[in-house]
Short mmCIF file of C-alpha atoms in Angstrom, two decimals:
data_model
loop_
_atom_site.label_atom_id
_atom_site.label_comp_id
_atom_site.label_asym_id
_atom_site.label_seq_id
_atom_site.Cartn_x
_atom_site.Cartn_y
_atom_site.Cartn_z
CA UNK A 1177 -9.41 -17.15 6.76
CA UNK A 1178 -10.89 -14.74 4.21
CA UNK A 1179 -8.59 -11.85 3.06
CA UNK A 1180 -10.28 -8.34 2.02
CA UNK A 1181 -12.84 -8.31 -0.21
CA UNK A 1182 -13.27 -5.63 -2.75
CA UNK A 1183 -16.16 -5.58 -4.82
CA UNK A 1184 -16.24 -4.91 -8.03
CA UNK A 1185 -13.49 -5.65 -9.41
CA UNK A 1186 -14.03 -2.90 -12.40
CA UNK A 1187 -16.81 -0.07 -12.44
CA UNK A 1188 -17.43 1.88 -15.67
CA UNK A 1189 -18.79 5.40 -14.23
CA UNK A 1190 -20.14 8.30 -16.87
CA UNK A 1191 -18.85 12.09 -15.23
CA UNK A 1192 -20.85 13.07 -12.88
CA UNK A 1193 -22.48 9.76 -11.76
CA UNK A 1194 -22.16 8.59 -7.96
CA UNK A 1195 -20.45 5.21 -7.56
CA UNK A 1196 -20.02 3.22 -4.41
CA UNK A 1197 -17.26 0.89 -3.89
CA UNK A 1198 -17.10 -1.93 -1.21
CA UNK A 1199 -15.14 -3.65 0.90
CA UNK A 1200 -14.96 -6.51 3.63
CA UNK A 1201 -12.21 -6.25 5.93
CA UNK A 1202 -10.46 -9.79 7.21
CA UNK A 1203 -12.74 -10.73 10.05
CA UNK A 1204 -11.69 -9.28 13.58
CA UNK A 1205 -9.12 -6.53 12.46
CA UNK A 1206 -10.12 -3.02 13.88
CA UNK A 1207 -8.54 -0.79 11.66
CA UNK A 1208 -9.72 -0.42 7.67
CA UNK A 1209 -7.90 1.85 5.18
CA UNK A 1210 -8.97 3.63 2.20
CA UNK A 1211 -6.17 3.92 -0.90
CA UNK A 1212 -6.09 5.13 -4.14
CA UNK A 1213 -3.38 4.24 -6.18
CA UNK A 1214 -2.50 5.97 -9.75
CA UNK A 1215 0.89 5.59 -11.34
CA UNK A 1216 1.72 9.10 -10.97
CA UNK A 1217 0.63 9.75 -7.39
CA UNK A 1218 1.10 6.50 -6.34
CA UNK A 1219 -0.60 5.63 -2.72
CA UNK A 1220 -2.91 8.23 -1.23
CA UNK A 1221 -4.87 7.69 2.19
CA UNK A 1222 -8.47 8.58 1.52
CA UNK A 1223 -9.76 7.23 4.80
CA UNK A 1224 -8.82 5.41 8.15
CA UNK A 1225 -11.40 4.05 10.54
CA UNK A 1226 -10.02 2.46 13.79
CA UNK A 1227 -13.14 0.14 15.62
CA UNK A 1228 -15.60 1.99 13.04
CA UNK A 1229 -14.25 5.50 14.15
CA UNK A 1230 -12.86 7.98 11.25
CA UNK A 1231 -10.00 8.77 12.18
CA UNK A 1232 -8.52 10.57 8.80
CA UNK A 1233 -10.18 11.61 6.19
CA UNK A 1234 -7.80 12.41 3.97
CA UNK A 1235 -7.84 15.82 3.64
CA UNK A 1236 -8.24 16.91 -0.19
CA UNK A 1237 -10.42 14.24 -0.61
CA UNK A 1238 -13.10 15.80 1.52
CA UNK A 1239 -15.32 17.42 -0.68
CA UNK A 1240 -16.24 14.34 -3.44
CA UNK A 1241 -15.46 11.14 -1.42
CA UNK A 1242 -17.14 9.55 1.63
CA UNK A 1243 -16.33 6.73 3.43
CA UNK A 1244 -18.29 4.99 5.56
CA UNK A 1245 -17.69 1.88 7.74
CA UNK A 1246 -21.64 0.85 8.93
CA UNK A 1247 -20.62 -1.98 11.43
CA UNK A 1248 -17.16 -3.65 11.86
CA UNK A 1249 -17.15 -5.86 8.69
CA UNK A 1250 -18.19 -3.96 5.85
CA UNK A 1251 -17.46 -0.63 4.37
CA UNK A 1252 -17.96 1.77 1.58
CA UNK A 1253 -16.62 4.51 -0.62
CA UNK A 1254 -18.59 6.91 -1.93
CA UNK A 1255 -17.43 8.70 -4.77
CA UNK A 1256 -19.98 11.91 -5.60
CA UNK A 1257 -19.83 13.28 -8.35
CA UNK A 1258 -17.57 11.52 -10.16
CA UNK A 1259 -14.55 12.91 -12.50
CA UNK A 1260 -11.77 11.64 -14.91
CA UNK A 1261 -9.44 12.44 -12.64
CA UNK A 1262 -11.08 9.87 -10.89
CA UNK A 1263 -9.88 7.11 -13.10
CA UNK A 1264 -7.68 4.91 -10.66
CA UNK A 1265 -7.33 1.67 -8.45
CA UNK A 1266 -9.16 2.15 -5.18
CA UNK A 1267 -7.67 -0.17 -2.46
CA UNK A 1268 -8.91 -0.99 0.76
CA UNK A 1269 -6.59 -2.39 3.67
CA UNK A 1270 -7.27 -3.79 7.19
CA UNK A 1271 -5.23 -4.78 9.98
CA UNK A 1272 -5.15 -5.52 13.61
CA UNK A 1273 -4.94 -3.11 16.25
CA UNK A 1274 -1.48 -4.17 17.62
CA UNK A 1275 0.19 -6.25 14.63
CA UNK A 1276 2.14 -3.24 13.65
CA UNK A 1277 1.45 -2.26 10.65
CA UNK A 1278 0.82 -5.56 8.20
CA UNK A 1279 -1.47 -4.25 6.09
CA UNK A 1280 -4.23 -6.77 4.58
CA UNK A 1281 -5.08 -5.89 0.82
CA UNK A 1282 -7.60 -6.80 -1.32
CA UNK A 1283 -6.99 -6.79 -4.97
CA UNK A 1284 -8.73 -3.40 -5.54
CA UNK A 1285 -11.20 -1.80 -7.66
CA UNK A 1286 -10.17 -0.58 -10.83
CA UNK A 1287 -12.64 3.07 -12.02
CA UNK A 1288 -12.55 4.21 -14.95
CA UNK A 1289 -14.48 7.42 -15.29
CA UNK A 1290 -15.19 8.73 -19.01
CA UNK B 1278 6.73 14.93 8.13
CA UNK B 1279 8.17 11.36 7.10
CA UNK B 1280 8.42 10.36 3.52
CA UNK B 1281 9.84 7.93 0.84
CA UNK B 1282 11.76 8.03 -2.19
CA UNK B 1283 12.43 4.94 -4.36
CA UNK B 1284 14.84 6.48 -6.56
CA UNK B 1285 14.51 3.98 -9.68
CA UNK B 1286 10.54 3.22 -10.95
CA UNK B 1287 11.89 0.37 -12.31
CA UNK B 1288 14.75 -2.23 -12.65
CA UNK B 1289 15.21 -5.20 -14.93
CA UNK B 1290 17.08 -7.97 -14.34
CA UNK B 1291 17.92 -11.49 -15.71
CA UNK B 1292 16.49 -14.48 -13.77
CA UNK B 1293 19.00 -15.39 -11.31
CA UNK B 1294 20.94 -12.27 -11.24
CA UNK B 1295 21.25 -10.46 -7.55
CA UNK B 1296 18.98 -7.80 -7.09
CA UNK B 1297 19.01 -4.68 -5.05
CA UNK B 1298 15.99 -2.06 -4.49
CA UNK B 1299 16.81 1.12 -3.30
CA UNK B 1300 14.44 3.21 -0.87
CA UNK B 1301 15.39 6.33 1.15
CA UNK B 1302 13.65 7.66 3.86
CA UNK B 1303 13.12 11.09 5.56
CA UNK B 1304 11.80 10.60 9.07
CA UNK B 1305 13.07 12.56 12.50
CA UNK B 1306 13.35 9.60 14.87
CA UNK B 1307 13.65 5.91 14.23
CA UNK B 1308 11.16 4.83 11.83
CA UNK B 1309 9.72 1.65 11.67
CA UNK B 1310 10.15 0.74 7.59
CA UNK B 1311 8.26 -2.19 5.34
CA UNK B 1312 8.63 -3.69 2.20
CA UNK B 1313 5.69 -4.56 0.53
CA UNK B 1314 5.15 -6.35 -2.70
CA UNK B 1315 2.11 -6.12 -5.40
CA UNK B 1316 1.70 -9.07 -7.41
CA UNK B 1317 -0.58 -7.86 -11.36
CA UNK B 1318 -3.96 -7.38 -10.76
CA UNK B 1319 -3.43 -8.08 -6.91
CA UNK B 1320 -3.29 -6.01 -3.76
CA UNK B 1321 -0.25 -4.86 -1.70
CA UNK B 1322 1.34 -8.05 0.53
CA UNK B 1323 3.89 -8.05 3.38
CA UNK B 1324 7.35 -9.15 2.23
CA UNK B 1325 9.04 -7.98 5.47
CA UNK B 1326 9.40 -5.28 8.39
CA UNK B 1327 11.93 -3.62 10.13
CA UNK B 1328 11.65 -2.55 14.10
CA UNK B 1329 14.62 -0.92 15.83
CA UNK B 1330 17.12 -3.80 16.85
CA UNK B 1331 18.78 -5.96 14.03
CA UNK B 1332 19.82 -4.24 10.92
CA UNK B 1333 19.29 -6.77 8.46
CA UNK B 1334 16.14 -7.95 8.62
CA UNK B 1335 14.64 -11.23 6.30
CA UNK B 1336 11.15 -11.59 5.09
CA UNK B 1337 9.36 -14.48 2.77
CA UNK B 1338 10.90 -15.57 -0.37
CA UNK B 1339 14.78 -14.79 -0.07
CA UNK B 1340 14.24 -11.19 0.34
CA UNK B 1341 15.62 -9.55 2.96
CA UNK B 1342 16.85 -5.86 3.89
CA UNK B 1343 19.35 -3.53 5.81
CA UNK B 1344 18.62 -0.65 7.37
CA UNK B 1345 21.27 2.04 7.92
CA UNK B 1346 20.70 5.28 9.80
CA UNK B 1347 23.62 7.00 8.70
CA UNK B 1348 22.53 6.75 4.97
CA UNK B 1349 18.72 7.27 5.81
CA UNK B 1350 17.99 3.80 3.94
CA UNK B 1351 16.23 0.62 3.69
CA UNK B 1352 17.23 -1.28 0.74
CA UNK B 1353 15.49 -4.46 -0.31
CA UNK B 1354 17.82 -7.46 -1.65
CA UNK B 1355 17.57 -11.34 -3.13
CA UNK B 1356 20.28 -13.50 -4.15
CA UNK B 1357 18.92 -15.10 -7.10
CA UNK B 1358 15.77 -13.39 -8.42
CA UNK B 1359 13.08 -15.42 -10.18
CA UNK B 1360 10.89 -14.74 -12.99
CA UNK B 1361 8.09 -15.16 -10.19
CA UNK B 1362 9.34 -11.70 -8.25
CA UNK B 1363 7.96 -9.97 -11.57
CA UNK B 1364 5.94 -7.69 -9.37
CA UNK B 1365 5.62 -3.57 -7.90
CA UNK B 1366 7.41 -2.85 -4.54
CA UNK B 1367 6.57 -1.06 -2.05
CA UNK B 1368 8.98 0.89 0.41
CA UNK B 1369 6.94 2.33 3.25
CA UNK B 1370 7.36 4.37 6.60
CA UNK B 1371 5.69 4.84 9.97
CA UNK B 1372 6.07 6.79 12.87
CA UNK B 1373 6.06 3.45 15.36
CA UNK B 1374 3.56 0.69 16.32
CA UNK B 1375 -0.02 1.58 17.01
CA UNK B 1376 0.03 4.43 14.43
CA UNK B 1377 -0.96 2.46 11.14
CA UNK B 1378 -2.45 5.51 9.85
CA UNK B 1379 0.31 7.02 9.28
CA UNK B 1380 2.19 4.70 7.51
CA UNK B 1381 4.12 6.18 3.81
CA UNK B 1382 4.57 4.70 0.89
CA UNK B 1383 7.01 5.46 -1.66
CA UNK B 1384 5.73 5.45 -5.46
CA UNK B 1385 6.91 1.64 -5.88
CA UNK B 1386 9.63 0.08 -8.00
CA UNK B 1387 8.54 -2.19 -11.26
CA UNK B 1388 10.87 -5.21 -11.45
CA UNK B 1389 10.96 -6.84 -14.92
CA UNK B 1390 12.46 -10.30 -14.78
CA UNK B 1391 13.50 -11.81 -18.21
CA UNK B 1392 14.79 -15.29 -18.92
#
C-alpha cells in the first residue's frame, strides 16, 4: 500500500508569495492532519479533517493558512501570504477512523521563506 | 488540558549501551500515550502505544515502555541501542480512542548513537 504523499519535497517561497502544499493520504483512512514542525515549537496542529469535514483549524493559524481536503484522497495547504516565520517542515498525517491513533506520515515538505 | 514534556532534547549514547527516554505527561484521566520515532529527512512512524491494561508495553525494534501513574510517566527503553536508532522521538498524548485530533506531542528527543 502507498503511505502519504507529500509533494514537494522543498518549496523556495519569496515573502509575500502564496504557496500550496499537497498531500495524498494512505488510501481509505478518514481522518488527515495538518503539522508543522520547527525545532523550537516542535509539532503544531494546523488542521484536522475527519471524512473531508474540518474539524480544527488550528486556531492561530486562521488568518494566513487554509486547508482544504477537495474529495477523500487529496488535500492542500494554503499558505497566503507567506512570511519567514514561515520557514518550517509542514507534515501531513492520516489515519483510520478506529485504529487509535497510528498516525501515517509522509516525509514532509520542507519551506523556506526568504 | 493534556501535555508533554521530554525533559532531555537530546541523549547520546554508545552503540550497545541501554538506553532510556524520559517523557512526562500532564493529563486528568488515563491517557492513552505513544512513542513515535522520526527517521532524517522522514516523517513521524509508530514505535509503540500504550492503552490502559499492561504497564509495560513493547513496540518494533526492542523498544518498549512503562507507564506509571503515580510518577505521571511514559518512558521509552532498549537494551542494546544501535547506530540504526539514530533518529527524533516522539512522546505523545491523547484523551482516548476516537479522538485523534487531539493527540500531543512533546518537542522530541535527538538520540546520537556513536560507535
Amino acid at each position: 500500500d502507498a503511505g502519504v504523499t507529500q509533494t514537494p519535497r522543498h518549496e523556495v517561497a519569496e515573502k509575500g508569495q502564496t504557496i500550496i502544499l499537497k498531500c495524498e493520504p494512505v488510501s481509505g483512512h478518514n481522518d488527515l492532519f495538518w503539522y508543522r514542525q520547527t525545532k523550537i515549537q516542535g509539532l503544531e496542529l494546523l488542521s484536522y479533517f475527519r471524512s473531508k469535514s474540518l474539524m480544527e483549524d488550528g486556531g492561530a493559524f486562521k488568518d494566513r493558512f487554509k486547508a482544504e481536503m477537495l474529495n477523500s484522497s487529496f488535500s492542500t495547504l494554503k499558505i497566503q501570504p507567506t512570511e519567514p516565520k514561515d520557514s518550517a517542515v509542514y507534515l501531513c498525517a492520516s489515519s483510520h477512523w478506529g485504529s487509535a491513533e497510528t498516525l501515517y506520515f509522509g516525509s514532509g515538505t520542507r519551506l523556506t521563506v526568504l | 488540558a493534556q501535555s508533554v514534556t521530554q525533559p532531555d532534547a537530546r541523549v547520546t549514547v554508545s552503540e550497545g549501551a541501554s538506553l532510556q527516554l524520559r517523557c512526562k505527561y500532564s493529563y486528568f484521566g488515563t491517557p492513552y500515550l505513544f512513542w513515535y520515532v522520526q527517521y532524517p529527512r522522514q516523517g513521524l512512524q509508530l514505535l509503540l502505544k500504550y492503552y490502559p491494561g499492561d504497564p509495560v508495553v513493547q513496540g518494533v525494534n526492542g523498544f518498549e515502555a512503562e507507564f506509571s501513574k503515580s510518577n505521571s510517566s511514559f518512558h521509552l527503553r532498549k537494551a542494546s541501542v544501535h547506530w540504526s536508532d539514530w533518529a527524533v522521538y516522539f512522546c505523545a498524548v491523547s484523551p482516548g480512542t476516537q479522538v485523534v485530533g487531539q493527540l500531543t506531542f512533546g518537542r522530541g528527543t535527538r538520540l546520537q548513537v556513536y560507535a
